[in-house]
Amino acid sequence: MAATFPFELVSPEKLLFSGDVEAVLLPGAEGELQVMAGHAPLLALLEPGIMEVTGGPAGKQRVFIDGGFCDMNGESCTVLAEAATAVEDLSAEAMDEIIAEAEEAAAALEGGERDEANRRIATLRTVKAAI
Amino acid sequence: MPSLKDLKVRIASVKATQKITKAMQLVAAAKLRRAQEAAEASRPYAERMAAVLANLAQMTAGDPDAPVLMTGNGKSDTHLLVVCTAERGLCGGFNSSIVRKAVFDARDLMAAGKEVKFLCVGRKGFDILRRLFREQIVGLIDFKSVRRVGFQQAHEVGDKLVDMFEAGEFDVATLYYAEFRSVISQKPTGLQLIPAAAEVHASEEDTHAGNAVYEYEPDATDILDALVPRNIRVQIFRALLENAASEQGARMSAMDNATRNAGEMIDRLTLQYNRTRQAQITKELIEIISGAEAL
């Protein structure tokens, strides 16, 4: 059995997960990254996407997060997500709603911000396809 | 001297009022529990956010690229007061105490020659401020259609603030809300949102693993850029939740008072009713007896 480390997933509305896990796979802003026990201290921005927790008390868990950031301080890891929902609780309709909102927001933007918003929509679409 | 019928009508009306205030008190108590839970559930996020931000602030201290939202734009000529109040009244001095604090600070600032603008979050504060500073109110955000305040609302307010700051409409923003202490005590509080530096320094001490060399992905300034607006939203969210709990607490104690007052009033009116009734009976008896004696 691999070494475990304390991990917490927090959204502004509540503490979603807290416990020892083996590994966490995260959608980082510069590509996917996996955090395991003993990972170097790291602060990373996260994109909207699906994160995967393995080796936790409930086995493998997949959670959709709508952007946020990850703070690994060498011993424990905390993910602060803007919004988070377990993949089992997520429906295609709910994703459609989020995408529609993002599109509406993108329409109001210009230039670089708009490109960014469009990238976000693209990621959201991939997430939808994945569930 | 009111007639018996008048008294009866009054007693009935006070009783009806008492029923309403009692019901409102119970509803407020139920809502308070939920609001309090929500406020507590949001705490871990805010705390960790503050820790991370303090950490980052240390790393980027003195960096000219640090976001202006954090360091400020070097001026403090125009102040924006964000006044968060409730959507509804009947909650004791809740709304007016928040507004009073904001107005007090606004007068101070104006006396010091600063320009003051108001952004109202919540209808009630707007109603009061409109009478005093009609020209200085730059906007109203109300949550009338929102049943429960969520992060989405904080997001809206935060985005508006950041947009206004970037457009140069103000230099310093302060958030006014009521901090929830207990059901009988809510403290109106002013919290400086932009620039955020002052607040970050205060929490610097509880930075965990202060000396750890962090890797940043992307680099520290980029993360800070993304983080500071988010922190503003989180602060607003916390203020909104505290406010929601305070509002229900204030309403609960106000309605408790009202129910008790109504009870006292009913007792008094009932006593008066009975006295009047007895007086009337006595009067009738005297009339009958003196009539009989005259025969």
Short mmCIF file of C-alpha atoms in Angstrom, two decimals:
data_model
loop_
_atom_site.label_atom_id
_atom_site.label_comp_id
_atom_site.label_asym_id
_atom_site.label_seq_id
_atom_site.Cartn_x
_atom_site.Cartn_y
_atom_site.Cartn_z
CA MET A 1 0.00 0.00 0.00
CA ALA A 2 1.30 3.40 -0.99
CA ALA A 3 1.94 6.13 1.57
CA THR A 4 -0.99 8.42 2.29
CA PHE A 5 -1.21 12.11 3.10
CA PRO A 6 -3.97 14.34 4.48
CA PHE A 7 -6.05 15.92 1.75
CA GLU A 8 -8.87 18.43 1.88
CA LEU A 9 -11.26 19.65 -0.78
CA VAL A 10 -12.99 22.90 0.12
CA SER A 11 -15.50 24.98 -1.79
CA PRO A 12 -16.72 28.38 -0.57
CA GLU A 13 -19.95 26.76 0.51
CA LYS A 14 -18.54 23.83 2.47
CA LEU A 15 -15.77 21.40 3.28
CA LEU A 16 -16.38 18.57 0.82
CA PHE A 17 -13.71 16.09 1.64
CA SER A 18 -11.17 15.66 4.38
CA GLY A 19 -9.10 12.54 4.96
CA ASP A 20 -5.99 10.57 4.09
CA VAL A 21 -5.51 9.63 0.46
CA GLU A 22 -2.80 8.07 -1.71
CA ALA A 23 -2.95 10.30 -4.73
CA VAL A 24 -4.88 13.17 -6.26
CA LEU A 25 -5.01 13.84 -9.97
CA LEU A 26 -5.69 17.51 -10.71
CA PRO A 27 -6.49 19.56 -13.82
CA GLY A 28 -3.67 22.11 -13.50
CA ALA A 29 -3.53 25.33 -15.51
CA GLU A 30 -0.41 24.03 -17.28
CA GLY A 31 -1.53 20.44 -17.70
CA GLU A 32 -2.68 17.63 -15.50
CA LEU A 33 -0.71 16.95 -12.38
CA GLN A 34 -0.77 14.29 -9.75
CA VAL A 35 0.04 14.88 -6.12
CA MET A 36 1.24 12.00 -3.97
CA ALA A 37 2.69 11.80 -0.48
CA GLY A 38 5.99 13.67 -0.19
CA HIS A 39 5.33 15.95 -3.15
CA ALA A 40 7.40 19.13 -3.12
CA PRO A 41 5.60 22.24 -1.82
CA LEU A 42 3.50 23.48 -4.70
CA LEU A 43 0.93 26.12 -5.38
CA ALA A 44 -0.91 25.57 -8.62
CA LEU A 45 -3.85 27.16 -10.37
CA LEU A 46 -6.49 24.69 -11.52
CA GLU A 47 -8.68 24.72 -14.59
CA PRO A 48 -12.27 23.53 -14.65
CA GLY A 49 -12.13 19.78 -14.96
CA ILE A 50 -12.40 16.48 -13.20
CA MET A 51 -10.13 15.62 -10.31
CA GLU A 52 -9.58 12.08 -9.19
CA VAL A 53 -8.90 11.04 -5.61
CA THR A 54 -7.45 7.56 -5.14
CA GLY A 55 -6.74 5.52 -2.05
CA GLY A 56 -9.15 7.50 0.12
CA PRO A 57 -11.54 5.95 2.63
CA ALA A 58 -14.22 5.68 -0.08
CA GLY A 59 -11.88 4.27 -2.74
CA LYS A 60 -11.66 6.09 -6.04
CA GLN A 61 -13.66 9.31 -6.25
CA ARG A 62 -14.14 11.66 -9.14
CA VAL A 63 -15.16 15.24 -8.53
CA PHE A 64 -15.86 18.00 -11.00
CA ILE A 65 -14.29 21.31 -9.99
CA ASP A 66 -14.96 24.63 -11.64
CA GLY A 67 -11.48 26.10 -11.38
CA GLY A 68 -9.61 26.90 -8.21
CA PHE A 69 -6.16 26.27 -6.84
CA CYS A 70 -4.18 23.64 -5.04
CA ASP A 71 -1.89 24.19 -2.07
CA MET A 72 0.52 21.34 -1.32
CA ASN A 73 2.72 22.31 1.60
CA GLY A 74 4.87 19.20 1.71
CA GLU A 75 2.80 17.31 4.26
CA SER A 76 -0.81 17.97 3.41
CA CYS A 77 -2.68 19.11 0.37
CA THR A 78 -5.66 21.44 0.11
CA VAL A 79 -7.71 22.11 -2.98
CA LEU A 80 -9.75 25.30 -2.92
CA ALA A 81 -12.35 25.00 -5.67
CA GLU A 82 -14.72 27.72 -6.87
CA ALA A 83 -17.42 25.05 -7.05
CA ALA A 84 -17.24 21.30 -6.73
CA THR A 85 -19.65 18.46 -7.42
CA ALA A 86 -19.10 14.71 -7.28
CA VAL A 87 -19.26 13.27 -10.79
CA GLU A 88 -22.03 10.83 -9.81
CA ASP A 89 -24.24 13.80 -8.91
CA LEU A 90 -23.51 15.61 -12.15
CA SER A 91 -25.89 15.33 -15.08
CA ALA A 92 -25.44 16.37 -18.68
CA GLU A 93 -28.22 18.94 -18.17
CA ALA A 94 -26.39 20.55 -15.27
CA MET A 95 -23.26 20.78 -17.42
CA ASP A 96 -25.28 22.32 -20.23
CA GLU A 97 -26.43 24.98 -17.82
CA ILE A 98 -22.88 25.80 -16.74
CA ILE A 99 -21.75 25.91 -20.38
CA ALA A 100 -24.63 28.17 -21.37
CA GLU A 101 -23.74 30.54 -18.54
CA ALA A 102 -20.10 30.56 -19.57
CA GLU A 103 -21.07 31.30 -23.18
CA GLU A 104 -23.23 34.17 -22.10
CA ALA A 105 -20.37 35.59 -20.07
CA ALA A 106 -17.95 35.12 -22.98
CA ALA A 107 -20.19 37.01 -25.39
CA ALA A 108 -19.77 40.13 -23.28
CA LEU A 109 -15.96 39.99 -23.35
CA GLU A 110 -13.38 41.10 -25.86
CA GLY A 111 -9.83 40.34 -26.93
CA GLY A 112 -7.66 38.22 -24.65
CA GLU A 113 -10.34 37.78 -22.05
CA ARG A 114 -12.64 36.38 -24.65
CA ASP A 115 -10.06 33.83 -25.79
CA GLU A 116 -9.68 32.77 -22.22
CA ALA A 117 -13.41 32.41 -21.78
CA ASN A 118 -13.60 30.37 -24.97
CA ARG A 119 -10.88 28.07 -23.70
CA ARG A 120 -12.89 27.61 -20.56
CA ILE A 121 -15.95 26.67 -22.57
CA ALA A 122 -13.91 24.15 -24.54
CA THR A 123 -12.72 22.52 -21.31
CA LEU A 124 -16.25 22.42 -20.00
CA ARG A 125 -17.35 20.66 -23.20
CA THR A 126 -14.65 18.01 -22.77
CA VAL A 127 -15.75 17.48 -19.22
CA LYS A 128 -19.31 17.02 -20.36
CA ALA A 129 -18.23 14.44 -22.90
CA ALA A 130 -16.25 12.60 -20.23
CA ILE A 131 -19.16 12.01 -17.87
CA MET B 1 -63.95 55.77 27.69
CA PRO B 2 -64.03 53.07 25.02
CA SER B 3 -67.13 50.94 24.85
CA LEU B 4 -67.12 47.20 25.48
CA LYS B 5 -67.34 46.52 21.79
CA ASP B 6 -64.34 48.75 21.01
CA LEU B 7 -62.26 46.93 23.58
CA LYS B 8 -63.27 43.53 22.23
CA VAL B 9 -62.25 44.56 18.72
CA ARG B 10 -58.91 45.87 19.93
CA ILE B 11 -58.14 42.72 21.88
CA ALA B 12 -58.91 40.61 18.84
CA SER B 13 -56.65 42.74 16.64
CA VAL B 14 -53.73 42.65 19.08
CA LYS B 15 -54.15 38.89 19.35
CA ALA B 16 -53.93 38.59 15.57
CA THR B 17 -50.78 40.72 15.55
CA GLN B 18 -49.27 38.58 18.24
CA LYS B 19 -49.91 35.46 16.19
CA ILE B 20 -48.09 37.00 13.24
CA THR B 21 -45.07 38.15 15.25
CA LYS B 22 -44.90 34.76 16.94
CA ALA B 23 -44.93 33.02 13.55
CA MET B 24 -42.24 35.38 12.22
CA GLN B 25 -40.11 34.64 15.26
CA LEU B 26 -40.36 30.91 14.67
CA VAL B 27 -39.55 31.27 10.98
CA ALA B 28 -36.56 33.46 11.80
CA ALA B 29 -35.35 30.91 14.33
CA ALA B 30 -35.47 28.14 11.74
CA LYS B 31 -33.76 30.29 9.12
CA LEU B 32 -31.16 31.41 11.62
CA ARG B 33 -30.06 27.86 12.20
CA ARG B 34 -29.54 27.32 8.51
CA ALA B 35 -27.81 30.65 8.01
CA GLN B 36 -25.50 29.95 10.91
CA GLU B 37 -24.60 26.55 9.50
CA ALA B 38 -23.85 28.12 6.11
CA ALA B 39 -21.66 30.76 7.74
CA GLU B 40 -19.74 28.09 9.61
CA ALA B 41 -19.38 25.89 6.52
CA SER B 42 -17.77 28.74 4.61
CA ARG B 43 -15.14 29.34 7.25
CA PRO B 44 -12.55 26.68 6.24
CA TYR B 45 -12.34 28.11 2.72
CA ALA B 46 -11.88 31.67 3.90
CA GLU B 47 -9.23 30.66 6.43
CA ARG B 48 -7.17 28.63 3.97
CA MET B 49 -7.52 31.34 1.39
CA ALA B 50 -6.13 33.86 3.85
CA ALA B 51 -3.22 31.55 4.70
CA VAL B 52 -2.27 30.99 1.07
CA LEU B 53 -2.61 34.66 0.27
CA ALA B 54 -0.42 35.68 3.18
CA ASN B 55 2.17 33.21 2.01
CA LEU B 56 2.09 34.60 -1.51
CA ALA B 57 2.20 38.15 -0.28
CA GLN B 58 5.46 37.37 1.49
CA MET B 59 6.95 35.85 -1.63
CA THR B 60 6.02 38.76 -3.84
CA ALA B 61 6.64 41.53 -1.32
CA GLY B 62 8.23 44.50 -3.02
CA ASP B 63 7.61 43.02 -6.47
CA PRO B 64 6.47 45.83 -8.77
CA ASP B 65 4.40 43.31 -10.74
CA ALA B 66 2.19 42.55 -7.75
CA PRO B 67 -1.48 43.13 -8.64
CA VAL B 68 -2.79 46.61 -7.98
CA LEU B 69 -5.87 45.14 -6.34
CA MET B 70 -3.60 44.10 -3.54
CA THR B 71 -1.22 47.02 -3.24
CA GLY B 72 -3.66 49.73 -4.23
CA ASN B 73 -3.06 52.36 -6.88
CA GLY B 74 -1.25 54.65 -4.46
CA LYS B 75 -4.14 57.08 -4.09
CA SER B 76 -6.97 57.31 -1.63
CA ASP B 77 -9.04 60.15 -3.05
CA THR B 78 -12.22 58.31 -3.84
CA HIS B 79 -13.69 55.90 -1.36
CA LEU B 80 -16.36 53.40 -2.23
CA LEU B 81 -18.50 52.17 0.64
CA VAL B 82 -20.19 48.88 -0.08
CA VAL B 83 -23.14 48.71 2.28
CA CYS B 84 -24.66 45.25 2.69
CA THR B 85 -28.09 45.17 4.26
CA ALA B 86 -31.18 42.99 4.25
CA GLU B 87 -33.94 42.90 1.68
CA ARG B 88 -36.67 43.17 4.25
CA GLY B 89 -37.39 45.18 7.34
CA LEU B 90 -38.99 44.11 10.62
CA CYS B 91 -35.69 43.08 12.07
CA GLY B 92 -35.08 45.63 14.77
CA GLY B 93 -32.15 47.98 14.36
CA PHE B 94 -30.29 45.64 12.00
CA ASN B 95 -30.40 47.68 8.80
CA SER B 96 -30.15 51.08 10.40
CA SER B 97 -27.14 50.17 12.53
CA ILE B 98 -25.14 49.08 9.49
CA VAL B 99 -26.13 52.20 7.58
CA ARG B 100 -25.37 54.39 10.59
CA LYS B 101 -21.83 53.04 10.77
CA ALA B 102 -21.31 53.59 7.04
CA VAL B 103 -22.74 57.12 7.20
CA PHE B 104 -20.57 57.93 10.20
CA ASP B 105 -17.43 56.86 8.34
CA ALA B 106 -18.59 58.61 5.18
CA ARG B 107 -18.97 61.91 7.06
CA ASP B 108 -15.44 61.49 8.45
CA LEU B 109 -14.04 60.86 5.00
CA MET B 110 -15.91 63.79 3.50
CA ALA B 111 -14.67 66.03 6.27
CA ALA B 112 -11.15 64.94 5.32
CA GLY B 113 -11.82 66.08 1.77
CA LYS B 114 -12.24 62.66 0.18
CA GLU B 115 -14.85 61.80 -2.36
CA VAL B 116 -17.29 59.16 -1.17
CA LYS B 117 -19.46 56.85 -3.25
CA PHE B 118 -21.93 54.23 -2.14
CA LEU B 119 -22.71 50.85 -3.59
CA CYS B 120 -25.75 49.32 -1.95
CA VAL B 121 -26.16 45.60 -1.66
CA GLY B 122 -29.66 44.94 -0.42
CA ARG B 123 -32.73 47.07 -0.79
CA LYS B 124 -33.15 48.40 2.73
CA GLY B 125 -29.80 50.15 2.95
CA PHE B 126 -30.53 51.78 -0.39
CA ASP B 127 -33.86 53.08 0.87
CA ILE B 128 -32.21 54.81 3.81
CA LEU B 129 -29.12 56.10 1.98
CA ARG B 130 -31.20 57.42 -0.90
CA ARG B 131 -32.59 60.07 1.39
CA LEU B 132 -29.17 61.20 2.63
CA PHE B 133 -26.77 60.80 -0.27
CA ARG B 134 -28.88 60.51 -3.37
CA GLU B 135 -26.15 61.83 -5.68
CA GLN B 136 -23.41 59.59 -4.35
CA ILE B 137 -25.05 56.22 -4.79
CA VAL B 138 -23.44 54.53 -7.76
CA GLY B 139 -25.45 51.36 -7.77
CA LEU B 140 -27.83 48.96 -6.14
CA ILE B 141 -27.55 45.22 -6.22
CA ASP B 142 -30.54 43.52 -4.74
CA PHE B 143 -31.13 39.86 -4.16
CA LYS B 144 -34.90 40.06 -4.08
CA SER B 145 -35.28 37.17 -6.47
CA VAL B 146 -32.65 35.06 -4.73
CA ARG B 147 -33.98 32.72 -2.10
CA ARG B 148 -30.68 31.78 -0.55
CA VAL B 149 -27.49 33.73 -0.91
CA GLY B 150 -24.87 31.60 -2.61
CA PHE B 151 -21.39 32.10 -3.95
CA GLN B 152 -22.91 33.18 -7.26
CA GLN B 153 -24.15 36.44 -5.71
CA ALA B 154 -20.79 37.17 -4.12
CA HIS B 155 -19.29 36.54 -7.54
CA GLU B 156 -21.52 39.21 -9.11
CA VAL B 157 -20.69 41.81 -6.48
CA GLY B 158 -16.98 40.99 -6.62
CA ASP B 159 -16.84 41.25 -10.42
CA LYS B 160 -18.61 44.57 -10.32
CA LEU B 161 -16.13 45.89 -7.77
CA VAL B 162 -13.11 44.73 -9.76
CA ASP B 163 -14.53 46.25 -12.95
CA MET B 164 -15.16 49.56 -11.24
CA PHE B 165 -11.70 49.57 -9.72
CA GLU B 166 -10.10 48.89 -13.07
CA ALA B 167 -12.14 51.68 -14.62
CA GLY B 168 -10.66 53.98 -11.98
CA GLU B 169 -13.97 54.79 -10.34
CA PHE B 170 -12.57 54.48 -6.85
CA ASP B 171 -9.28 53.98 -5.01
CA VAL B 172 -10.32 52.33 -1.77
CA ALA B 173 -13.28 50.04 -1.15
CA THR B 174 -14.70 49.22 2.24
CA LEU B 175 -17.35 46.64 2.91
CA TYR B 176 -19.99 47.23 5.59
CA TYR B 177 -21.93 44.38 7.12
CA ALA B 178 -23.07 43.08 10.49
CA GLU B 179 -20.85 40.52 12.08
CA PHE B 180 -22.84 37.77 13.75
CA ARG B 181 -21.93 37.48 17.43
CA SER B 182 -25.04 35.93 18.90
CA VAL B 183 -28.80 36.12 18.53
CA ILE B 184 -28.92 39.28 20.62
CA SER B 185 -25.70 40.88 19.43
CA GLN B 186 -24.72 41.79 15.88
CA LYS B 187 -21.82 44.11 15.37
CA PRO B 188 -21.77 46.45 12.37
CA THR B 189 -18.32 46.12 10.83
CA GLY B 190 -16.31 47.88 8.18
CA LEU B 191 -13.75 45.81 6.27
CA GLN B 192 -11.31 47.22 3.75
CA LEU B 193 -11.48 45.15 0.57
CA ILE B 194 -9.30 47.01 -1.90
CA PRO B 195 -6.35 47.34 -1.48
CA ALA B 196 -6.19 44.08 0.40
CA ALA B 197 -2.66 44.45 1.73
CA ALA B 198 -3.52 45.65 5.23
CA GLU B 199 -5.74 42.70 5.87
CA VAL B 200 -3.16 40.23 4.58
CA HIS B 201 -0.46 41.46 6.92
CA ALA B 202 -2.68 40.85 9.90
CA SER B 203 -2.99 37.15 9.11
CA GLU B 204 0.64 36.69 8.22
CA GLU B 205 1.46 35.09 11.54
CA ASP B 206 -0.61 31.99 10.99
CA THR B 207 1.07 31.17 7.72
CA HIS B 208 1.80 27.48 7.78
CA ALA B 209 5.16 26.10 6.71
CA GLY B 210 6.39 29.66 6.30
CA ASN B 211 9.87 28.74 5.17
CA ALA B 212 8.99 26.03 2.68
CA VAL B 213 10.25 26.78 -0.79
CA TYR B 214 7.19 26.64 -2.94
CA GLU B 215 7.00 25.73 -6.55
CA TYR B 216 4.55 27.85 -8.46
CA GLU B 217 2.63 26.78 -11.48
CA PRO B 218 2.38 29.21 -13.30
CA ASP B 219 4.60 31.75 -11.48
CA ALA B 220 3.76 33.51 -8.23
CA THR B 221 2.56 36.77 -9.74
CA ASP B 222 0.20 35.00 -12.12
CA ILE B 223 -1.29 33.04 -9.28
CA LEU B 224 -1.62 36.17 -7.20
CA ASP B 225 -3.37 37.87 -10.11
CA ALA B 226 -5.93 35.11 -10.16
CA LEU B 227 -6.15 34.82 -6.42
CA VAL B 228 -6.76 38.38 -5.32
CA PRO B 229 -10.09 38.86 -7.14
CA ARG B 230 -11.10 35.49 -5.81
CA ASN B 231 -10.23 36.58 -2.31
CA ILE B 232 -12.43 39.63 -2.73
CA ARG B 233 -15.31 37.38 -3.69
CA VAL B 234 -14.67 35.16 -0.71
CA GLN B 235 -14.66 38.14 1.64
CA ILE B 236 -17.91 39.40 0.15
CA PHE B 237 -19.40 35.94 0.40
CA ARG B 238 -18.45 35.73 4.04
CA ALA B 239 -19.94 39.17 4.68
CA LEU B 240 -23.18 38.15 2.98
CA LEU B 241 -23.44 34.99 5.02
CA GLU B 242 -22.66 36.79 8.27
CA ASN B 243 -25.26 39.34 7.31
CA ALA B 244 -27.85 36.68 6.60
CA ALA B 245 -27.27 35.11 10.00
CA SER B 246 -27.30 38.50 11.72
CA GLU B 247 -30.51 39.50 9.97
CA GLN B 248 -32.33 36.41 11.16
CA GLY B 249 -30.92 36.81 14.65
CA ALA B 250 -32.01 40.44 14.80
CA ARG B 251 -35.43 39.57 13.44
CA MET B 252 -35.83 36.78 15.94
CA SER B 253 -35.14 38.99 18.95
CA ALA B 254 -37.21 41.86 17.52
CA MET B 255 -40.15 39.55 16.98
CA ASP B 256 -39.69 38.02 20.41
CA ASN B 257 -39.96 41.49 21.90
CA ALA B 258 -42.99 42.29 19.78
CA THR B 259 -44.71 39.08 20.87
CA ARG B 260 -44.06 39.87 24.51
CA ASN B 261 -45.31 43.44 24.13
CA ALA B 262 -48.45 42.20 22.43
CA GLY B 263 -49.00 39.80 25.35
CA GLU B 264 -48.72 42.64 27.86
CA MET B 265 -51.09 44.73 25.83
CA ILE B 266 -53.64 41.94 25.70
CA ASP B 267 -53.45 41.53 29.49
CA ARG B 268 -53.98 45.24 29.99
CA LEU B 269 -56.87 45.44 27.56
CA THR B 270 -58.51 42.35 29.03
CA LEU B 271 -58.34 43.88 32.51
CA GLN B 272 -59.88 47.08 31.23
CA TYR B 273 -62.56 45.11 29.42
CA ASN B 274 -63.50 43.21 32.56
CA ARG B 275 -63.55 46.34 34.69
CA THR B 276 -65.79 48.11 32.22
CA ARG B 277 -68.08 45.10 32.06
CA GLN B 278 -68.38 44.92 35.85
CA ALA B 279 -68.94 48.65 36.10
CA GLN B 280 -71.77 48.33 33.65
CA ILE B 281 -73.37 45.45 35.57
CA THR B 282 -73.11 47.40 38.81
CA LYS B 283 -74.68 50.40 37.14
CA GLU B 284 -77.58 48.31 35.86
CA LEU B 285 -78.10 46.77 39.31
CA ILE B 286 -78.19 50.20 40.95
CA GLU B 287 -80.76 51.31 38.42
CA ILE B 288 -82.97 48.27 39.09
CA ILE B 289 -82.66 48.57 42.89
CA SER B 290 -83.31 52.28 42.98
CA GLY B 291 -86.26 51.71 40.63
CA ALA B 292 -87.68 49.08 43.00
CA GLU B 293 -87.17 51.35 46.05
CA ALA B 294 -89.04 54.18 44.44
CA LEU B 295 -92.20 52.07 44.22
#
